[in-house]
Amino acid sequence: MANLEKDIAEQVLAASGLSPAKLGLRFDRVVGRVLGDLRTFTEGAVPEGVTVLVTISAPIRVPAKTAEALRARIGALLAGGLRSQDAADTIHGNQVRLRLARHPTTSGPKLIGFVHNPDSDPGRLLDHAERWLRS
């Protein structure tokens, strides 16, 4: 699953002329497990034409509980009427940002997730992902 996350990140960032290494992105086993769990959840919960964008600061300290809390937050965002919105929070010591992005394709990913070093700019990552979805 980490390879899928890395492939998506590379596609998103290549469109902006950036590399995952420059932005301090992580793709280890824990990252793959947490984002894979969120991907499974979003496949059944997110409507067509919408993608959940998520950033999590590394390291993910409590992976299972972090994923559980993020599923709840994603569900709450989806229940809020699918307006384009950002949500920022601290979950088990990790800075987290969520955004719902509408896009014209029905075959787009339901989740794009980035796990990044704490000094990276999560808003920038979300902006790049949203531009990529709309292109």
XYZ file of N, CA, C and O in Angstrom:
540
model
N 0.823 -1.199 0.000
C 0.000 0.000 0.000
C 0.862 1.256 0.000
O 0.477 2.258 -0.568
N 2.030 1.214 0.643
C 2.899 2.395 0.665
C 3.309 2.782 -0.745
O 3.497 3.959 -1.044
N 3.462 1.801 -1.643
C 3.810 2.118 -3.027
C 2.702 2.903 -3.711
O 2.975 3.811 -4.483
N 1.437 2.551 -3.446
C 0.316 3.289 -4.009
C 0.351 4.729 -3.520
O 0.183 5.667 -4.309
N 0.579 4.924 -2.234
C 0.640 6.270 -1.668
C 1.788 7.057 -2.300
O 1.632 8.226 -2.641
N 2.923 6.416 -2.467
C 4.081 7.088 -3.066
C 3.806 7.431 -4.528
O 4.126 8.528 -4.981
N 3.179 6.516 -5.270
C 2.846 6.773 -6.671
C 1.920 7.976 -6.816
O 2.138 8.840 -7.680
N 0.893 8.035 -5.994
C -0.045 9.161 -6.056
C 0.675 10.459 -5.695
O 0.531 11.467 -6.382
N 1.472 10.436 -4.629
C 2.212 11.643 -4.223
C 3.142 12.103 -5.334
O 3.232 13.308 -5.625
N 3.832 11.176 -5.969
C 4.748 11.546 -7.048
C 4.002 12.163 -8.226
O 4.459 13.133 -8.820
N 2.837 11.636 -8.562
C 2.044 12.196 -9.659
C 1.571 13.608 -9.326
O 1.651 14.521 -10.156
N 1.062 13.779 -8.109
C 0.572 15.088 -7.670
C 1.697 16.113 -7.711
O 1.552 17.213 -8.249
N 2.833 15.750 -7.144
C 3.928 16.709 -7.021
C 4.657 16.946 -8.340
O 5.137 18.047 -8.589
N 4.729 15.931 -9.194
C 5.382 16.100 -10.494
C 4.664 17.164 -11.315
O 5.303 17.934 -12.047
N 3.349 17.238 -11.187
C 2.577 18.246 -11.904
C 2.950 19.656 -11.448
O 2.761 20.620 -12.182
N 3.500 19.765 -10.245
C 3.924 21.066 -9.715
C 5.429 21.252 -9.786
O 5.954 22.242 -9.276
N 6.136 20.268 -10.348
C 7.586 20.360 -10.447
C 8.313 20.111 -9.137
O 9.434 20.575 -8.955
N 7.696 19.396 -8.232
C 8.283 19.127 -6.917
C 8.543 17.641 -6.747
O 7.966 16.819 -7.447
N 9.369 17.308 -5.764
C 9.616 15.899 -5.461
C 9.230 15.607 -4.014
O 9.322 16.490 -3.155
N 8.791 14.374 -3.738
C 8.423 14.015 -2.368
C 9.570 14.230 -1.375
O 9.339 14.658 -0.247
N 10.790 13.973 -1.792
C 11.937 14.117 -0.885
C 12.115 15.574 -0.458
O 12.393 15.858 0.710
N 11.951 16.508 -1.389
C 12.099 17.923 -1.065
C 11.067 18.396 -0.053
O 11.308 19.334 0.691
N 9.912 17.767 -0.049
C 8.840 18.173 0.857
C 8.818 17.360 2.150
O 7.939 17.537 2.975
N 9.773 16.450 2.309
C 9.864 15.680 3.549
C 8.738 14.682 3.733
O 8.287 14.448 4.851
N 8.284 14.072 2.647
C 7.209 13.087 2.757
C 7.762 11.744 3.209
O 8.897 11.388 2.903
N 6.934 11.003 3.900
C 7.311 9.682 4.413
C 6.450 8.608 3.766
O 5.274 8.821 3.496
N 7.060 7.422 3.568
C 6.346 6.307 2.933
C 6.679 4.981 3.607
O 6.772 3.961 2.948
N 6.837 4.970 4.906
C 7.206 3.743 5.604
C 5.984 2.849 5.828
O 4.879 3.163 5.385
N 6.191 1.747 6.518
C 5.119 0.772 6.740
C 3.946 1.349 7.521
O 2.784 1.070 7.227
N 4.250 2.148 8.533
C 3.182 2.750 9.340
C 2.342 3.690 8.477
O 1.118 3.686 8.551
N 3.000 4.472 7.651
C 2.294 5.378 6.742
C 1.376 4.575 5.821
O 0.197 4.912 5.655
N 1.905 3.514 5.238
C 1.104 2.673 4.351
C -0.105 2.085 5.049
O -1.197 2.023 4.479
N 0.081 1.674 6.296
C -1.021 1.064 7.051
C -2.104 2.100 7.376
O -3.296 1.850 7.179
N -1.701 3.274 7.857
C -2.690 4.295 8.226
C -3.424 4.812 6.989
O -4.656 4.868 6.966
N -2.686 5.174 5.951
C -3.342 5.684 4.741
C -4.139 4.592 4.035
O -5.193 4.876 3.453
N -3.674 3.355 4.102
C -4.442 2.246 3.539
C -5.767 2.057 4.254
O -6.809 1.812 3.631
N -5.744 2.177 5.574
C -6.966 2.084 6.376
C -7.929 3.210 5.987
O -9.124 2.977 5.765
N -7.410 4.431 5.859
C -8.257 5.559 5.473
C -8.780 5.396 4.048
O -9.930 5.726 3.759
N -7.950 4.848 3.164
C -8.371 4.625 1.777
C -9.540 3.626 1.738
O -10.525 3.820 1.022
N -9.444 2.555 2.501
C -10.517 1.564 2.552
C -11.813 2.206 3.040
O -12.890 1.979 2.481
N -11.713 3.029 4.075
C -12.890 3.718 4.602
C -13.495 4.657 3.559
O -14.709 4.651 3.330
N -12.654 5.458 2.909
C -13.179 6.455 1.978
C -13.775 5.832 0.726
O -14.682 6.411 0.130
N -13.287 4.665 0.316
C -13.845 4.011 -0.878
C -15.343 3.787 -0.719
O -16.084 3.878 -1.691
N -15.805 3.497 0.475
C -17.223 3.254 0.685
C -18.001 4.463 1.162
O -19.231 4.470 1.112
N -17.318 5.506 1.621
C -18.010 6.627 2.249
C -18.062 7.896 1.399
O -18.941 8.723 1.603
N -17.140 8.055 0.467
C -17.023 9.306 -0.285
C -17.747 9.182 -1.621
O -17.525 8.228 -2.362
N -18.605 10.146 -1.944
C -19.333 10.081 -3.227
C -18.418 10.342 -4.418
O -17.315 10.874 -4.279
N -18.885 9.969 -5.603
C -18.148 10.200 -6.840
C -17.892 11.695 -7.008
O -18.723 12.521 -6.640
N -16.749 12.035 -7.566
C -16.424 13.428 -7.816
C -15.899 14.181 -6.612
O -15.728 15.391 -6.667
N -15.639 13.463 -5.525
C -15.100 14.076 -4.312
C -13.899 13.258 -3.865
O -13.914 12.035 -3.936
N -12.855 13.953 -3.412
C -11.684 13.301 -2.859
C -11.382 13.927 -1.507
O -11.481 15.145 -1.345
N -11.025 13.099 -0.548
C -10.578 13.571 0.753
C -9.065 13.747 0.667
O -8.350 12.821 0.303
N -8.598 14.946 0.990
C -7.171 15.235 1.051
C -6.786 15.309 2.520
O -7.471 15.960 3.306
N -5.709 14.624 2.890
C -5.303 14.588 4.289
C -3.791 14.734 4.399
O -3.056 14.190 3.575
N -3.365 15.499 5.400
C -1.945 15.556 5.746
C -1.812 15.188 7.216
O -2.659 15.546 8.031
N -0.747 14.460 7.525
C -0.455 14.045 8.902
C 1.025 14.306 9.133
O 1.862 13.905 8.323
N 1.339 14.965 10.246
C 2.754 15.174 10.550
C 3.362 13.882 11.073
O 2.707 13.091 11.746
N 4.624 13.674 10.720
C 5.344 12.464 11.134
C 6.145 12.757 12.402
O 6.467 13.906 12.673
N 6.455 11.736 13.158
C 6.032 10.345 12.987
C 4.624 10.128 13.536
O 4.188 10.844 14.429
N 3.935 9.155 12.980
C 2.596 8.814 13.467
C 2.790 8.003 14.747
O 3.268 6.876 14.711
N 2.425 8.590 15.861
C 2.744 8.020 17.165
C 1.844 6.858 17.563
O 2.296 5.892 18.144
N 0.571 6.974 17.315
C -0.392 5.942 17.704
C -1.223 5.614 16.463
O -2.327 6.111 16.295
N -0.680 4.775 15.568
C -1.299 4.597 14.239
C -2.761 4.159 14.245
O -3.581 4.763 13.552
N -3.103 3.131 14.984
C -4.478 2.615 14.938
C -5.468 3.649 15.475
O -6.529 3.875 14.878
N -5.142 4.297 16.584
C -6.041 5.299 17.157
C -6.095 6.554 16.289
O -7.140 7.189 16.185
N -4.990 6.897 15.657
C -4.978 8.044 14.749
C -5.881 7.777 13.558
O -6.686 8.631 13.173
N -5.785 6.596 12.971
C -6.645 6.238 11.841
C -8.113 6.239 12.258
O -8.973 6.745 11.524
N -8.414 5.710 13.426
C -9.793 5.688 13.919
C -10.331 7.110 14.083
O -11.453 7.418 13.658
N -9.544 7.986 14.674
C -9.970 9.375 14.867
C -10.144 10.083 13.525
O -11.086 10.871 13.339
N -9.269 9.807 12.581
C -9.392 10.425 11.257
C -10.630 9.931 10.514
O -11.292 10.712 9.819
N -10.952 8.654 10.652
C -12.188 8.154 10.026
C -13.387 8.924 10.572
O -14.287 9.315 9.810
N -13.415 9.161 11.870
C -14.523 9.906 12.484
C -14.561 11.342 11.963
O -15.629 11.873 11.642
N -13.410 11.973 11.840
C -13.356 13.358 11.349
C -13.768 13.436 9.877
O -14.459 14.376 9.477
N -13.340 12.473 9.087
C -13.739 12.438 7.678
C -15.250 12.255 7.571
O -15.918 12.931 6.791
N -15.793 11.353 8.368
C -17.242 11.154 8.383
C -17.980 12.426 8.744
O -19.006 12.758 8.134
N -17.465 13.180 9.714
C -18.095 14.439 10.116
C -18.018 15.474 8.990
O -18.991 16.198 8.746
N -16.887 15.545 8.292
C -16.774 16.467 7.150
C -17.771 16.110 6.061
O -18.428 16.983 5.489
N -17.888 14.821 5.769
C -18.822 14.379 4.736
C -20.268 14.671 5.131
O -21.087 15.030 4.282
N -20.578 14.548 6.408
C -21.931 14.812 6.891
C -22.248 16.307 6.870
O -23.417 16.687 6.892
N -21.214 17.141 6.766
C -21.408 18.585 6.781
C -21.860 19.174 5.460
O -21.879 20.376 5.303
N -22.198 18.377 4.485
C -22.773 18.889 3.249
C -21.809 19.006 2.086
O -22.133 19.633 1.099
N -20.624 18.456 2.199
C -19.651 18.416 1.106
C -19.250 19.798 0.598
O -18.898 19.958 -0.551
N -19.307 20.787 1.455
C -18.758 22.088 1.065
C -17.247 21.963 1.072
O -16.671 21.226 1.849
N -16.598 22.717 0.206
C -15.138 22.715 0.181
C -14.669 23.355 1.472
O -14.986 24.505 1.757
N -14.006 22.608 2.296
C -13.612 23.111 3.603
C -12.345 22.432 4.079
O -12.006 21.351 3.635
N -11.653 23.113 4.960
C -10.470 22.564 5.600
C -10.774 22.367 7.073
O -11.544 23.120 7.663
N -10.147 21.364 7.639
C -10.232 21.139 9.078
C -8.826 20.838 9.560
O -8.118 20.035 8.962
N -8.408 21.513 10.615
C -7.087 21.282 11.193
C -7.274 20.843 12.631
O -8.165 21.322 13.333
N -6.420 19.916 13.070
C -6.561 19.373 14.414
C -5.239 18.740 14.828
O -4.355 18.515 13.998
N -5.123 18.443 16.097
C -4.016 17.637 16.610
C -4.620 16.338 17.103
O -5.535 16.347 17.932
N -4.135 15.225 16.564
C -4.654 13.901 16.927
C -3.486 13.068 17.423
O -2.550 12.797 16.653
N -3.524 12.698 18.681
C -2.479 11.877 19.300
C -1.078 12.435 19.019
O -0.148 11.700 18.705
N -0.952 13.755 19.112
C 0.339 14.411 18.938
C 0.709 14.732 17.503
O 1.760 15.322 17.262
N -0.122 14.365 16.555
C 0.162 14.647 15.144
C -0.725 15.784 14.654
O -1.931 15.783 14.905
N -0.104 16.740 13.944
C -0.869 17.800 13.303
C -1.536 17.212 12.060
O -0.874 16.559 11.257
N -2.830 17.437 11.924
C -3.613 16.848 10.831
C -4.409 17.949 10.150
O -4.952 18.825 10.810
N -4.456 17.884 8.819
C -5.335 18.769 8.047
C -6.129 17.914 7.085
O -5.605 16.982 6.481
N -7.400 18.261 6.945
C -8.308 17.566 6.037
C -8.965 18.588 5.121
O -9.269 19.699 5.547
N -9.210 18.170 3.895
C -9.933 19.011 2.940
C -10.741 18.110 2.028
O -10.262 17.068 1.585
N -11.967 18.524 1.744
C -12.778 17.839 0.737
C -12.620 18.605 -0.568
O -12.766 19.826 -0.595
N -12.313 17.890 -1.627
C -12.108 18.528 -2.927
C -13.053 17.917 -3.946
O -13.067 16.705 -4.132
N -13.817 18.772 -4.589
C -14.649 18.330 -5.710
C -13.806 18.388 -6.976
O -12.953 19.259 -7.122
N -14.077 17.466 -7.898
C -13.347 17.446 -9.158
C -14.227 16.842 -10.230
O -15.217 16.173 -9.936
N -13.867 17.068 -11.492
C -14.750 16.656 -12.593
C -14.728 15.165 -12.915
O -15.602 14.700 -13.629
N -13.759 14.411 -12.415
C -13.677 13.000 -12.792
C -14.407 12.123 -11.798
O -14.430 12.406 -10.604
N -14.992 11.060 -12.301
C -15.646 10.115 -11.402
C -14.714 8.960 -11.047
O -15.019 8.169 -10.174
N -13.584 8.887 -11.724
C -12.665 7.782 -11.463
C -11.465 8.203 -10.617
O -10.537 7.431 -10.441
N -11.474 9.415 -10.090
C -10.358 9.895 -9.279
C -10.271 9.147 -7.962
O -11.218 8.488 -7.532
N -9.138 9.267 -7.287
C -8.982 8.594 -5.994
C -9.922 9.198 -4.962
O -10.258 10.373 -5.032
N -10.358 8.391 -4.032
C -11.228 8.866 -2.953
C -10.417 9.495 -1.830
O -10.946 10.211 -0.996
N -9.099 9.202 -1.814
C -8.221 9.736 -0.768
C -6.860 10.031 -1.373
O -6.332 9.231 -2.144
N -6.336 11.190 -1.029
C -4.932 11.497 -1.278
C -4.368 11.897 0.068
O -4.854 12.847 0.700
N -3.381 11.145 0.529
C -2.810 11.404 1.842
C -1.320 11.643 1.778
O -0.614 11.029 0.970
N -0.862 12.559 2.621
C 0.554 12.861 2.744
C 0.944 12.778 4.215
O 0.271 13.377 5.057
N 2.002 12.066 4.516
C 2.593 12.086 5.844
C 3.927 12.805 5.665
O 4.751 12.405 4.841
N 4.116 13.871 6.417
C 5.226 14.781 6.169
C 5.976 15.113 7.448
O 5.453 14.947 8.549
N 7.192 15.612 7.263
C 7.960 16.101 8.401
C 7.237 17.293 9.012
O 6.541 18.033 8.302
N 7.382 17.504 10.320
C 6.654 18.594 10.979
C 6.940 19.989 10.417
O 6.100 20.874 10.529
N 8.092 20.192 9.794
C 8.427 21.517 9.276
C 7.904 21.760 7.862
O 8.104 22.839 7.303
N 7.213 20.802 7.266
C 6.619 20.978 5.935
C 5.326 21.777 6.050
O 4.698 21.815 7.100
N 4.907 22.382 4.945
C 3.687 23.185 4.907
C 2.520 22.328 4.407
O 2.412 22.073 3.206
N 1.632 21.875 5.313
C 0.535 20.999 4.875
C -0.459 21.690 3.945
O -1.014 21.060 3.059
N -0.657 22.985 4.109
C -1.571 23.699 3.219
C -1.083 23.673 1.784
O -1.875 23.520 0.848
N 0.199 23.778 1.607
C 0.800 23.720 0.272
C 0.583 22.346 -0.361
O 0.248 22.236 -1.541
N 0.752 21.295 0.429
C 0.514 19.937 -0.069
C -0.943 19.773 -0.518
O -1.212 19.205 -1.576
N -1.869 20.269 0.293
C -3.287 20.163 -0.059
C -3.595 20.961 -1.322
O -4.358 20.500 -2.183
N -2.999 22.145 -1.442
C -3.220 22.963 -2.644
C -2.715 22.247 -3.896
O -3.389 22.238 -4.929
N -1.526 21.651 -3.820
C -0.980 20.914 -4.969
C -1.890 19.746 -5.351
O -2.150 19.513 -6.531
N -2.363 19.020 -4.354
C -3.229 17.869 -4.625
C -4.544 18.318 -5.263
O -5.023 17.687 -6.213
N -5.104 19.398 -4.767
C -6.369 19.873 -5.324
C -6.193 20.359 -6.764
O -7.026 20.066 -7.628
N -5.102 21.060 -7.050
C -4.838 21.489 -8.434
C -4.683 20.272 -9.351
O -5.186 20.267 -10.475
N -3.978 19.261 -8.876
C -3.770 18.053 -9.681
C -5.109 17.369 -9.989
O -5.352 16.935 -11.116
N -5.984 17.299 -8.998
C -7.293 16.667 -9.209
C -8.104 17.406 -10.264
O -8.827 16.784 -11.037
N -8.013 18.715 -10.269
C -8.831 19.521 -11.169
C -8.241 19.664 -12.561
O -8.885 20.203 -13.451
N -7.006 19.176 -12.747
C -6.374 19.312 -14.066
C -6.729 18.162 -14.975
O -7.257 17.177 -14.605
